[in-house]
XYZ file of C-alpha atoms in Angstrom:
92
model
C -0.021 0.027 0.014
C 2.713 2.471 0.944
C 4.528 1.992 -2.366
C 1.396 2.920 -4.320
C 0.796 5.894 -1.998
C 4.307 7.222 -2.482
C 4.098 6.714 -6.233
C 0.821 8.653 -6.318
C 2.425 11.469 -4.324
C 5.474 11.607 -6.587
C 3.549 13.422 -9.321
C 3.248 17.256 -9.002
C -0.231 17.301 -10.597
C -1.548 14.828 -8.061
C 0.009 16.784 -5.202
C -1.723 19.895 -6.530
C -5.051 18.012 -6.605
C -4.535 17.143 -2.941
C -3.684 20.777 -2.141
C -6.983 21.797 -3.729
C -8.912 19.161 -1.805
C -7.537 20.429 1.535
C -10.243 23.097 1.284
C -12.963 20.464 1.132
C -14.793 18.206 -1.336
C -14.739 19.274 -4.982
C -16.437 18.045 -8.107
C -14.377 16.781 -11.052
C -15.326 19.942 -12.904
C -14.145 22.173 -10.059
C -10.855 20.365 -9.903
C -10.455 20.500 -13.669
C -10.863 24.306 -13.696
C -7.422 24.470 -12.046
C -5.583 22.553 -14.828
C -5.067 22.707 -18.527
C -5.556 19.008 -19.342
C -8.144 16.792 -20.887
C -10.892 15.218 -18.792
C -9.341 11.820 -19.491
C -5.966 12.882 -18.120
C -7.579 14.396 -14.989
C -9.591 11.185 -14.557
C -6.337 9.178 -14.802
C -4.761 11.232 -12.007
C -7.866 10.942 -9.851
C -7.945 7.185 -10.337
C -4.345 6.849 -9.229
C -5.070 8.901 -6.098
C -8.186 6.792 -5.474
C -6.287 3.471 -5.903
C -3.703 4.727 -3.447
C -6.645 5.451 -1.099
C -5.547 9.112 -0.819
C -8.976 10.319 -1.997
C -12.537 9.103 -1.810
C -15.301 9.837 -4.248
C -18.997 10.373 -3.537
C -21.652 10.594 -6.189
C -24.288 13.298 -5.597
C -26.811 13.390 -8.396
C -24.917 13.501 -11.685
C -21.725 14.847 -10.062
C -18.814 13.006 -8.446
C -17.138 14.805 -5.539
C -13.661 13.948 -4.372
C -12.271 14.522 -0.863
C -9.031 13.628 0.927
C -8.932 10.384 2.854
C -7.419 11.841 6.024
C -6.774 8.497 7.708
C -4.274 7.509 4.981
C -2.597 10.933 5.210
C -2.287 10.473 8.995
C -0.723 7.018 8.449
C 1.880 8.484 6.131
C 2.704 11.311 8.544
C 3.078 8.795 11.415
C 5.420 6.652 9.289
C 7.543 9.661 8.212
C 7.646 11.153 11.735
C 9.081 7.827 12.968
C 12.179 8.459 10.904
C 12.492 12.004 12.166
C 12.141 10.829 15.803
C 14.761 8.126 15.288
C 17.210 10.619 13.770
C 16.600 13.087 16.638
C 17.154 10.312 19.203
C 20.448 9.341 17.530
C 21.709 12.898 17.594
C 21.161 13.254 21.361
């Protein structure tokens, strides 16, 4: 799981999508307004984020809204902070 998550985060477009979603759920159209790319390309990026479990989608009527999956983000931060803590402990 972590490998897919890190791969998803390695792309600047996907990181920008996550930055946009920090403000709250957004429709595909609202996300797309921030990029100059085809709908298919945006859909590809969203699918990678979804497979990595970084975002969740919810259908409301004819629209699909995406939002950040905060539990996965918390897991990543916990994992990374473990390295920082170990390094700090070694330096003491």
